[in-house]
PDB file of C-alpha atoms in Angstrom:
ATOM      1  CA  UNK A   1     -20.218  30.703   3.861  1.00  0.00           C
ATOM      2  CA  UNK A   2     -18.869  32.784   6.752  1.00  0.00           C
ATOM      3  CA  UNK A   3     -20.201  32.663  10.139  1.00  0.00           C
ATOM      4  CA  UNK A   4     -21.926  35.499  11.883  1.00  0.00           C
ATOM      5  CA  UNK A   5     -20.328  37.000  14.653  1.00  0.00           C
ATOM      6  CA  UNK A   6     -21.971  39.403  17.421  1.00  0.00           C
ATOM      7  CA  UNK A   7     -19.548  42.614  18.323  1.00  0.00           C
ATOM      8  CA  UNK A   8     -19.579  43.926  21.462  1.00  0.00           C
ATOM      9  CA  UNK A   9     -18.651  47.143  21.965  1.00  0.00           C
ATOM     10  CA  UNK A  10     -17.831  48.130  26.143  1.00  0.00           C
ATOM     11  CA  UNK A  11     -17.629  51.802  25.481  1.00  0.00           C
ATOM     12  CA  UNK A  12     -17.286  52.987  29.369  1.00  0.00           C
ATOM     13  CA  UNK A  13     -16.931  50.729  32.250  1.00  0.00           C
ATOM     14  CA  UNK A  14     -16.126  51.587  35.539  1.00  0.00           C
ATOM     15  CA  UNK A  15     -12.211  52.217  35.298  1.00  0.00           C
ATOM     16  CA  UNK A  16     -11.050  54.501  32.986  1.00  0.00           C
ATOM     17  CA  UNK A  17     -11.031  58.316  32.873  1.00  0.00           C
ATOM     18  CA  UNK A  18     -10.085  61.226  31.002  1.00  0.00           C
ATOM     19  CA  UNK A  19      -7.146  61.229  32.905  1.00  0.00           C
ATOM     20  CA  UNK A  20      -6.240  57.847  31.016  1.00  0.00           C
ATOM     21  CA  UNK A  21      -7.526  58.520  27.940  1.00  0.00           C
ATOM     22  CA  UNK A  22      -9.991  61.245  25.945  1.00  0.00           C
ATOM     23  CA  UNK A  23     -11.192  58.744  23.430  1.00  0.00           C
ATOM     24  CA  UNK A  24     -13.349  57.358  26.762  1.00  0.00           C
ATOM     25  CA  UNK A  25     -17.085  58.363  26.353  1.00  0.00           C
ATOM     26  CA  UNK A  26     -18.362  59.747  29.931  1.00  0.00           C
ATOM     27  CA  UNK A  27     -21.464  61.766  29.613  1.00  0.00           C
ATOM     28  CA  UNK A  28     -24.599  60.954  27.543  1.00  0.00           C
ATOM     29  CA  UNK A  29     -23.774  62.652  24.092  1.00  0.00           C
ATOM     30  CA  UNK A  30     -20.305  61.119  23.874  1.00  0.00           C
ATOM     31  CA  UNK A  31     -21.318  57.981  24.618  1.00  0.00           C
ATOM     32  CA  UNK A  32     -24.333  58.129  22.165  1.00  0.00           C
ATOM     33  CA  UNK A  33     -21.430  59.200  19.909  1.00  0.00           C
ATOM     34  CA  UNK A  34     -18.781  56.700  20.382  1.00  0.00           C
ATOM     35  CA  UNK A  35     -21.822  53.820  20.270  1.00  0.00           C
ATOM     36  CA  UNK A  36     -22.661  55.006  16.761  1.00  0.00           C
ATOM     37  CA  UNK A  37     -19.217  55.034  15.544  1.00  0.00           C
ATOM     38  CA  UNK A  38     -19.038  51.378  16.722  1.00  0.00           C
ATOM     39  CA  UNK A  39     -22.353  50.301  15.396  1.00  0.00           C
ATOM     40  CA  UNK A  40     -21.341  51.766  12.090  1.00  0.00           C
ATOM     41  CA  UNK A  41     -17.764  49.954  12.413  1.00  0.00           C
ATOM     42  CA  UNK A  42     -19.748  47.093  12.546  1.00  0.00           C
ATOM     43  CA  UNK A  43     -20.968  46.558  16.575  1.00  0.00           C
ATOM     44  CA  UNK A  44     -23.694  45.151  17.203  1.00  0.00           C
ATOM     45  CA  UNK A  45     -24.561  44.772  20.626  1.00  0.00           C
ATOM     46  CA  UNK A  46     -23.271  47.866  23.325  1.00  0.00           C
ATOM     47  CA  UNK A  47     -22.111  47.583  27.135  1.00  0.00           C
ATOM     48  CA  UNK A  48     -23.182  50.356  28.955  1.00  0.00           C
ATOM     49  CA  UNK A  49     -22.205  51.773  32.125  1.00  0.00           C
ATOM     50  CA  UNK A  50     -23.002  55.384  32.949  1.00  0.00           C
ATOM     51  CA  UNK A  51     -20.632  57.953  35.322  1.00  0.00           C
ATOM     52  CA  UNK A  52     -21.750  61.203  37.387  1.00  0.00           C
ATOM     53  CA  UNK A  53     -19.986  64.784  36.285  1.00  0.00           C
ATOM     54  CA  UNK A  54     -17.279  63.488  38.457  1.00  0.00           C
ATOM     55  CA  UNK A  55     -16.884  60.534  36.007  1.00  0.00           C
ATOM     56  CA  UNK A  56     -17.469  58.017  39.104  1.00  0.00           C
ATOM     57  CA  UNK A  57     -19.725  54.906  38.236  1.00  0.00           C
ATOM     58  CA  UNK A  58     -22.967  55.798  38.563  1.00  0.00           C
ATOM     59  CA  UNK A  59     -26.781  54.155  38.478  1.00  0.00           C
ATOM     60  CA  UNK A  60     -28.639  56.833  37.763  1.00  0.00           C
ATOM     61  CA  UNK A  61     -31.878  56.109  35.336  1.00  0.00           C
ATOM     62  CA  UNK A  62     -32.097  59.048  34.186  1.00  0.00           C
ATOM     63  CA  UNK A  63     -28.419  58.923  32.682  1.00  0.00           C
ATOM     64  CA  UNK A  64     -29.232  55.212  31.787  1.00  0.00           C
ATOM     65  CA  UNK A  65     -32.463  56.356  30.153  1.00  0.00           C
ATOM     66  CA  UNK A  66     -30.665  59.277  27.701  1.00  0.00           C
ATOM     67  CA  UNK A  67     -28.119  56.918  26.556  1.00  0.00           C
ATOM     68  CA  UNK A  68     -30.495  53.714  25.714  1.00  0.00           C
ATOM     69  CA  UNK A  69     -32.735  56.630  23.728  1.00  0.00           C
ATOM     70  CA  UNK A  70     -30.132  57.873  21.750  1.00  0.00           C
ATOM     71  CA  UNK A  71     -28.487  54.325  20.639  1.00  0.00           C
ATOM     72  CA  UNK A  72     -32.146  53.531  19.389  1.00  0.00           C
ATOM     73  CA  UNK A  73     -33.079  56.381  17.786  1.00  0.00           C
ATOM     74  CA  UNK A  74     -29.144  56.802  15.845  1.00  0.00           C
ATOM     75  CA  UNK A  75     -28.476  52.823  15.585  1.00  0.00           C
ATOM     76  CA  UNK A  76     -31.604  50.753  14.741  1.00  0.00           C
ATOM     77  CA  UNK A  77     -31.661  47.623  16.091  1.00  0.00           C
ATOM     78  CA  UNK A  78     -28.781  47.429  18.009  1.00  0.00           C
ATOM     79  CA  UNK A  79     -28.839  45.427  21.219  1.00  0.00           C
ATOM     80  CA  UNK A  80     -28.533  47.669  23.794  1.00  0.00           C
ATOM     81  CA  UNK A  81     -27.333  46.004  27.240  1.00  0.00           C
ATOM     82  CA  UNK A  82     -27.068  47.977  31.047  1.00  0.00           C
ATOM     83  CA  UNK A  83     -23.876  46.841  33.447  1.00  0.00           C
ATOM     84  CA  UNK A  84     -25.621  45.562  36.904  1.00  0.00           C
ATOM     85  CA  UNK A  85     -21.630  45.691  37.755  1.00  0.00           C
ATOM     86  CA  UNK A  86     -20.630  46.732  41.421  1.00  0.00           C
ATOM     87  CA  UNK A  87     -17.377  48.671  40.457  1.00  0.00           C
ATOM     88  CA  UNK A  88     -18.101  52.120  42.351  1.00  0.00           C
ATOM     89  CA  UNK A  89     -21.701  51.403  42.748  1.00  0.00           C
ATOM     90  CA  UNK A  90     -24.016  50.733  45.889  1.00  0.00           C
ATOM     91  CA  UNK A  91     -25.071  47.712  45.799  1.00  0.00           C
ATOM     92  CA  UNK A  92     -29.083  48.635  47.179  1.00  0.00           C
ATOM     93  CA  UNK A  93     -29.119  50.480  43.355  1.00  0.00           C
ATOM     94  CA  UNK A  94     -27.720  48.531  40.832  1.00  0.00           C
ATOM     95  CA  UNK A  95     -31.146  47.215  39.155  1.00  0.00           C
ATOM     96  CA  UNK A  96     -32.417  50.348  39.824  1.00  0.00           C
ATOM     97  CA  UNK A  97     -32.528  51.648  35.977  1.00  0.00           C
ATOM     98  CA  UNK A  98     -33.919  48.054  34.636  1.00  0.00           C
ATOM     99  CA  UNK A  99     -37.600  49.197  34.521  1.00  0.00           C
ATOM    100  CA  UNK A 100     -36.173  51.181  31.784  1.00  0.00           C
ATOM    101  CA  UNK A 101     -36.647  47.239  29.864  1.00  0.00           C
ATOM    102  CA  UNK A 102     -32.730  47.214  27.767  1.00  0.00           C
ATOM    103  CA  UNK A 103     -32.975  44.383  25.559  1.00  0.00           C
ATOM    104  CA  UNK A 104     -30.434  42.817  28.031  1.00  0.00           C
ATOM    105  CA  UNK A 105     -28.288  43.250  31.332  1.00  0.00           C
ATOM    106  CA  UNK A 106     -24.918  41.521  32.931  1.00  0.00           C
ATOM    107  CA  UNK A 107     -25.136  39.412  35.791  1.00  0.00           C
ATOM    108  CA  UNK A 108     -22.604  38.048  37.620  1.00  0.00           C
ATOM    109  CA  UNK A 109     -23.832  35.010  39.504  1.00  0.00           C
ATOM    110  CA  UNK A 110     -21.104  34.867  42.233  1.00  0.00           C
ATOM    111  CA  UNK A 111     -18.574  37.356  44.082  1.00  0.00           C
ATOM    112  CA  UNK A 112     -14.338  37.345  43.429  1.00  0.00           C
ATOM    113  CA  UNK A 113     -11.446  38.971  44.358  1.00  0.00           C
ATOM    114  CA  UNK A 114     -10.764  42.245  42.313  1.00  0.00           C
ATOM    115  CA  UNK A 115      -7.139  43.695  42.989  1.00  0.00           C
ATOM    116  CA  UNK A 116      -8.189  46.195  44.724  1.00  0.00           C
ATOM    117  CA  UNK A 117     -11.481  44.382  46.718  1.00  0.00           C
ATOM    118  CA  UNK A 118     -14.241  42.151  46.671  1.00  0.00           C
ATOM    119  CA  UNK A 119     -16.825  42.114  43.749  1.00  0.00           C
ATOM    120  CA  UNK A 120     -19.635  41.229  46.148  1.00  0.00           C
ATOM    121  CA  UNK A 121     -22.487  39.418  44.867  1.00  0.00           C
ATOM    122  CA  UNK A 122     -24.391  37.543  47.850  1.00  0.00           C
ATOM    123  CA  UNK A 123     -27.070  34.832  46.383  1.00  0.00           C
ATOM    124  CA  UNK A 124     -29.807  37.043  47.350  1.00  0.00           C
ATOM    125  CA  UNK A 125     -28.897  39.688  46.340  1.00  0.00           C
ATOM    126  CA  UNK A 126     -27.563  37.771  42.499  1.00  0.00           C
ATOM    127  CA  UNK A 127     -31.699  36.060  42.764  1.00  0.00           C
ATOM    128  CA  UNK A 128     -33.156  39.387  43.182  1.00  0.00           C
ATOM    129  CA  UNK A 129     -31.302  40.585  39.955  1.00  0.00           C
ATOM    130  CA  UNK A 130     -32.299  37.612  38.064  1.00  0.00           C
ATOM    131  CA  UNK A 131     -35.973  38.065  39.175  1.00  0.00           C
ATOM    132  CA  UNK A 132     -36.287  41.810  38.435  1.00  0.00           C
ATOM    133  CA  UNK A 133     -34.644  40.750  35.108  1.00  0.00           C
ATOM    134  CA  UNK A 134     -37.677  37.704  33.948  1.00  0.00           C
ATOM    135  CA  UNK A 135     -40.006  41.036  35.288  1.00  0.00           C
ATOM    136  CA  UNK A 136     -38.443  43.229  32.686  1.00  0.00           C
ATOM    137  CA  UNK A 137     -38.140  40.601  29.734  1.00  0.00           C
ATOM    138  CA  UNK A 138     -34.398  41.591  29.838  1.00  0.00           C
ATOM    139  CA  UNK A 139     -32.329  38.909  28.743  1.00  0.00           C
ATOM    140  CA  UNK A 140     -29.076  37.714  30.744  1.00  0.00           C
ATOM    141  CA  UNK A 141     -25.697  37.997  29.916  1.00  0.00           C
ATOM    142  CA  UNK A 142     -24.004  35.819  32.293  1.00  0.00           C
ATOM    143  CA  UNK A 143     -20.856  37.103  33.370  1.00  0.00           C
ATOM    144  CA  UNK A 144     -18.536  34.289  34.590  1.00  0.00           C
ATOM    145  CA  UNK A 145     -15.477  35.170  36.004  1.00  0.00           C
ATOM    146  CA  UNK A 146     -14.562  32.177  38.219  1.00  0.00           C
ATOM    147  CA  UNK A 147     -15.314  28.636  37.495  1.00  0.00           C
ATOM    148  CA  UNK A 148     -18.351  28.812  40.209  1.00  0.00           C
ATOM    149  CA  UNK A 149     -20.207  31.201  38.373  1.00  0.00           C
ATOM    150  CA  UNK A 150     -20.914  29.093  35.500  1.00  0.00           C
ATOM    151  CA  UNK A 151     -22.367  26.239  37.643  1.00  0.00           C
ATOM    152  CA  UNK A 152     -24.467  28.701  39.633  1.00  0.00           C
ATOM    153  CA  UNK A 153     -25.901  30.296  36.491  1.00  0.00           C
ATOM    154  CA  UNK A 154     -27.163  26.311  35.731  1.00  0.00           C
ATOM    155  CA  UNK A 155     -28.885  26.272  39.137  1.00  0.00           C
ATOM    156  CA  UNK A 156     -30.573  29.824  38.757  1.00  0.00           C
ATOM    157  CA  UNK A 157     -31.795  28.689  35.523  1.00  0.00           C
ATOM    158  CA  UNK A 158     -33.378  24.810  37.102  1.00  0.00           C
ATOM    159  CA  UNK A 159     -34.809  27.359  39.863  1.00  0.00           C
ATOM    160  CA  UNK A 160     -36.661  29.184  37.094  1.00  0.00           C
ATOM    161  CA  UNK A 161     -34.571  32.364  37.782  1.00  0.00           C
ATOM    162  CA  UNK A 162     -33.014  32.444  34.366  1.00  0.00           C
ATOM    163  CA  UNK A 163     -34.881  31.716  31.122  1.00  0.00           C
ATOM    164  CA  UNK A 164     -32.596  30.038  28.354  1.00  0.00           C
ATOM    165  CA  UNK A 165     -30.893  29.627  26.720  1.00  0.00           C
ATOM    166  CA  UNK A 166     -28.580  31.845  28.352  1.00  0.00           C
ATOM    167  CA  UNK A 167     -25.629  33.812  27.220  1.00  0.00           C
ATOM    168  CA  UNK A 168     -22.549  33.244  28.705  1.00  0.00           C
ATOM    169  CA  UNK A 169     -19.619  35.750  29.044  1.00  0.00           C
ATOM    170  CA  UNK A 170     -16.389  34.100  30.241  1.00  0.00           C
ATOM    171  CA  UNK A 171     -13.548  37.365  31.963  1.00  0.00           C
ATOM    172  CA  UNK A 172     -10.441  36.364  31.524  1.00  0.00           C
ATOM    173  CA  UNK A 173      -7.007  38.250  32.440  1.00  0.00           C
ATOM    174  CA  UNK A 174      -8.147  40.295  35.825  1.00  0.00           C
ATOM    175  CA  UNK A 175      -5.705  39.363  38.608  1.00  0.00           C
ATOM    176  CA  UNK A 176      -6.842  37.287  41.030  1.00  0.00           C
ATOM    177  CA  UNK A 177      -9.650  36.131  38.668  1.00  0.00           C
ATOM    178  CA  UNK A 178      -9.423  34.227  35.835  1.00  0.00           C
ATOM    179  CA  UNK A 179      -6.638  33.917  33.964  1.00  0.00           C
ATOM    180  CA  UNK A 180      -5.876  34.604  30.405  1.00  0.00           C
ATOM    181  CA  UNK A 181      -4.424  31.096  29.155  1.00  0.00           C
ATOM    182  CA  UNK A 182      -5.579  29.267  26.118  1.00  0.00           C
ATOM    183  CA  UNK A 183      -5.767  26.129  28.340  1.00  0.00           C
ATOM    184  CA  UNK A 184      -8.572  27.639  30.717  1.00  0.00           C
ATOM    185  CA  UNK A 185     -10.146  29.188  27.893  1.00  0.00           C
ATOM    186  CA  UNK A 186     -10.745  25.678  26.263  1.00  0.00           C
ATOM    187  CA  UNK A 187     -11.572  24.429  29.309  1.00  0.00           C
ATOM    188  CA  UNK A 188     -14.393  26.580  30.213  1.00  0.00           C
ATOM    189  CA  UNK A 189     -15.705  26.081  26.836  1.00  0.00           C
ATOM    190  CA  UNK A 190     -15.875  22.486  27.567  1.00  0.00           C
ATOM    191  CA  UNK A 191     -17.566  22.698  30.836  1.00  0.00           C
ATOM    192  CA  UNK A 192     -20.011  25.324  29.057  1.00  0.00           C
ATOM    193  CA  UNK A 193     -21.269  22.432  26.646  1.00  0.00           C
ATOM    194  CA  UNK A 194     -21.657  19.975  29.211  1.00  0.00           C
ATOM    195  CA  UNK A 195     -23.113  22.553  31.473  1.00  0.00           C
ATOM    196  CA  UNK A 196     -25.504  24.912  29.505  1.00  0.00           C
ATOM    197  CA  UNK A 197     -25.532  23.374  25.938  1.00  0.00           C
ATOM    198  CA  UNK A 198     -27.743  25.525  24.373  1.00  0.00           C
ATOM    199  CA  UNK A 199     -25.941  28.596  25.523  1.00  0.00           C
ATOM    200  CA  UNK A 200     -24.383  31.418  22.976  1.00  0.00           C
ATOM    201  CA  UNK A 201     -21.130  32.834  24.779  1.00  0.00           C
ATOM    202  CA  UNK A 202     -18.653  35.405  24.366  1.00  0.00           C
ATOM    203  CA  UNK A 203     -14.911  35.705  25.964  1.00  0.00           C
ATOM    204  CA  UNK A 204     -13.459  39.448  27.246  1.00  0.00           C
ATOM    205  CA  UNK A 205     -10.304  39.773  27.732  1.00  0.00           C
ATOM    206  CA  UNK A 206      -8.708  42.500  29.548  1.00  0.00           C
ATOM    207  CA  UNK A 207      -5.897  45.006  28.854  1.00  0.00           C
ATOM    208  CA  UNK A 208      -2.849  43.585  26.399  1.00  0.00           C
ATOM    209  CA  UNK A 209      -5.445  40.177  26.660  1.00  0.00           C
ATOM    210  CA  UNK A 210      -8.157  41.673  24.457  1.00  0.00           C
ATOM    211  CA  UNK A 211      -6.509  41.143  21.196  1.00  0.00           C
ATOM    212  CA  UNK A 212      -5.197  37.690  21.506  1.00  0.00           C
ATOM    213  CA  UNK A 213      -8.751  36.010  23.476  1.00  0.00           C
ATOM    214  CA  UNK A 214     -11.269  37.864  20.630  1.00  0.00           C
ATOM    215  CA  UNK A 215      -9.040  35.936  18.517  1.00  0.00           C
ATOM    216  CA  UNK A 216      -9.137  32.742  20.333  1.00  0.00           C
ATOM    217  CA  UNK A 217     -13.051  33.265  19.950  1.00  0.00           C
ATOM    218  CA  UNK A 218     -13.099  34.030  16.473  1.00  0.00           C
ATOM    219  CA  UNK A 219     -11.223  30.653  16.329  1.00  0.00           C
ATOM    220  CA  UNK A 220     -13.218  28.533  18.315  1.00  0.00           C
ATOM    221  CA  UNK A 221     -16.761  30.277  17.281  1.00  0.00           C
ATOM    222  CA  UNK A 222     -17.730  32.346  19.912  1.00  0.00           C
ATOM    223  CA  UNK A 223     -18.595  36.356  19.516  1.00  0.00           C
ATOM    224  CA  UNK A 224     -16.324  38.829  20.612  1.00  0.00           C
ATOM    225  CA  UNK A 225     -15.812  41.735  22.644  1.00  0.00           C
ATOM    226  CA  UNK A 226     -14.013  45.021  22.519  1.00  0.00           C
ATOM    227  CA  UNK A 227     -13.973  48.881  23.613  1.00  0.00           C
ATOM    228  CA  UNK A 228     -12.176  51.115  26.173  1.00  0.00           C
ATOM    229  CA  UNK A 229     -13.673  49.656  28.948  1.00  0.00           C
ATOM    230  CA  UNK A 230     -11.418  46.442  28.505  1.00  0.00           C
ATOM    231  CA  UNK A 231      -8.437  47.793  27.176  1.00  0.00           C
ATOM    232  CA  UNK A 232      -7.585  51.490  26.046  1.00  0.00           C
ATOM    233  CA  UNK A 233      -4.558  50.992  23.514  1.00  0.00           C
ATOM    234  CA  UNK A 234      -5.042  50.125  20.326  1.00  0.00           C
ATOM    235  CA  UNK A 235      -1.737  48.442  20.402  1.00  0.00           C
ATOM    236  CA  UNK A 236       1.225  48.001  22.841  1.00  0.00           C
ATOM    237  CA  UNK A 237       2.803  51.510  21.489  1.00  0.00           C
ATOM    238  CA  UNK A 238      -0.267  53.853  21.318  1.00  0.00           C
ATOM    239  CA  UNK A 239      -3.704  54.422  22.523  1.00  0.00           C
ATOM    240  CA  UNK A 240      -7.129  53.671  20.882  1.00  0.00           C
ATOM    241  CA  UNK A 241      -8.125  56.879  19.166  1.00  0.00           C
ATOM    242  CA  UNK A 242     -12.165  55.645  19.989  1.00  0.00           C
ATOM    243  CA  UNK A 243     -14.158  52.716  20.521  1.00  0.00           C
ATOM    244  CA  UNK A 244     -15.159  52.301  16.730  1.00  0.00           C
ATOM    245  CA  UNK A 245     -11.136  52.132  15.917  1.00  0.00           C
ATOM    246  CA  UNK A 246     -10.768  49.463  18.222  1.00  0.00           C
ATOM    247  CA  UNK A 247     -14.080  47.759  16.364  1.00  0.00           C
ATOM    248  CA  UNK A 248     -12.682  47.993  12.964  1.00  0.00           C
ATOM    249  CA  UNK A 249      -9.764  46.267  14.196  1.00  0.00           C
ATOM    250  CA  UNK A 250     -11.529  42.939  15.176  1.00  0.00           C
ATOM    251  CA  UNK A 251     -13.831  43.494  11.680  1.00  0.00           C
ATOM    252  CA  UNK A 252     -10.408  43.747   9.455  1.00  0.00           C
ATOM    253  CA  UNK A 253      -9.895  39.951  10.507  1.00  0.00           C
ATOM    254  CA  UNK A 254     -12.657  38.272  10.785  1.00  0.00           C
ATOM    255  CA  UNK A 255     -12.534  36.803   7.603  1.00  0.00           C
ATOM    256  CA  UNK A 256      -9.631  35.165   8.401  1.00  0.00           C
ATOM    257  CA  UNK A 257     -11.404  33.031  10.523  1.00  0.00           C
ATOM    258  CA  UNK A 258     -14.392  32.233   8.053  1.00  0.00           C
ATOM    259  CA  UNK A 259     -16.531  35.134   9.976  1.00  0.00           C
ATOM    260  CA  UNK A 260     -18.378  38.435   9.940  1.00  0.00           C
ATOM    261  CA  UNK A 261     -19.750  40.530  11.706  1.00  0.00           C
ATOM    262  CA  UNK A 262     -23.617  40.253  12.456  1.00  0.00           C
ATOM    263  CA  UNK A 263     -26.067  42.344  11.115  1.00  0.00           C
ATOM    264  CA  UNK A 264     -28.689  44.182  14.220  1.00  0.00           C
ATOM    265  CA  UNK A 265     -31.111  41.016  12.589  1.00  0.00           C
ATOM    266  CA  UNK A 266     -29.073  38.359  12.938  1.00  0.00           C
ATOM    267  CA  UNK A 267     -28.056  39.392  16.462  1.00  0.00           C
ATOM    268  CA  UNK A 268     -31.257  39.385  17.461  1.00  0.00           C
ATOM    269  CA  UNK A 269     -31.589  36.276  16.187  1.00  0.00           C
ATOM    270  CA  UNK A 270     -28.880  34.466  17.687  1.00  0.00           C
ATOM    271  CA  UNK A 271     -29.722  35.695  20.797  1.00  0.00           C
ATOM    272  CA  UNK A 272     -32.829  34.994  20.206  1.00  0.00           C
ATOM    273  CA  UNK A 273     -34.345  38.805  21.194  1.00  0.00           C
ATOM    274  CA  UNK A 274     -37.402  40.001  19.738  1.00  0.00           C
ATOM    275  CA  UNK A 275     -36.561  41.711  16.200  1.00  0.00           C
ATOM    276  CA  UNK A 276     -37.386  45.268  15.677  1.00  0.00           C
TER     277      UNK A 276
END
């Protein structure tokens, strides 16, 4: 029988603009739109980070709060997860929306070079995340984009700060970072098992990367990740006409590699998040 797989769809980020593309979702009832598209392509589980009228990064609640209430009420059961990510943001606000309680949140567990600065995340500041999170009942996702990052995500969670099993997401391809080779892929993987055995993960990759590491993850059985946050193009020649296109691309092979995609339920259950 095929093998589950958990899609997840990064409608937004921090990066790109109208400018670069109209497919990207900025304001509440686009991105309410686009996420339904890509839960009805076959997502399961959506990124979310929210922008001002100026389309700057933004952690406002109350923009937080419209999207999370319009993914539940138009795609039941999806797993609907809030960026803590410091792109653009001040750092004094970026748990500020998790009383809103999303079944999950990212947390990066270190800081690294961007190309264009520092992704600051002091230890206090990355304990102070993981507490408000156990507060909330928000699950995790661990975002791991240098090798350190994994290891401090096992001390957080023998410090009681994270509740497991945890659910890793490995960045490959930003410069400076980690890169996209098949060799540190594996070897991540390895150092995950040894690390954090029980944990689920996932691999991003970004830009011209996305295509080639969801496949590595379909390979290796890991769940995947897609949308315009990561990469805009649907392929080297044109751009993505929405996040749900992009979606249907990673659905049309999964059976090649003995998969599918996850139903909301299963999801849940492999993440092990309360069922609705």
């Amino acid at each position: 029988m095929s093998k589950p797989v958990i899609i997840t769809a990064a409608i937004t980020g921090a990066i790109p603009r109208k400018k670069d593309t109209p497919a990207v979702p900025v304001t509440p009832s686009e991105q309410i739109e686009s996420t339904h598209e890509a839960f009805e392509a076959g997502a399961t589980l959506v990124h979310i980070h929210v922008r001002d009228c100026d389309e700057n990064p933004s952690s406002d609640p109350a923009l937080f709060a419209q999207v999370q209430e319009g993914v539940r009420k138009y795609c039941p059961g999806m797993i609907v997860q809030f960026s803590t990510g410091g792109r653009g943001r001040d750092q004094a606000a970026r748990a500020s929306m998790l009383y809103l309680r999303p079944d999950m949140a990212s947390l990066a567990t270190g800081s690294v070079n961007f190309p264009n600065g520092i992704y600051e995340n002091p230890p206090d500041f990355v304990d102070s995340l993981a507490n408000a999170m156990l507060e909330f009942e928000i699950k995790p996702e661990i975002e791991v984009f240098d090798l350190s990052m994994l290891y401090s995500a096992a001390n957080l969670a023998k410090k009681g700060l994270l509740k497991g099993p945890l659910h890793v997401q490995f960045v490959l391809g930003i410069v400076n970072a980690l890169p996209a080779r098949r060799s540190v892929f594996d070897f991540l993987r390895s150092e995950l098992a040894e690390v954090l055995p029980d944990a689920t993960w996932v691999a991003a990759g970004t830009g011209r990367h996305q295509w080639e590491i969801n496949k590595w993850c379909l390979e290796a059985g890991g769940h995947i990740r897609t949308g315009l946050e990561d990469n805009i193009k649907f392929s080297p020649e044109r751009l993505a006409t929405s996040n749900a296109e992009l979606v249907r691309k990673l659905v049309d092979v999964c059976e090649e590699y003995g998969r599918r995609p996850a139903t909301p339920a299963e999801a849940r259950a492999i993440l092990q998040l309360p069922a609705v």
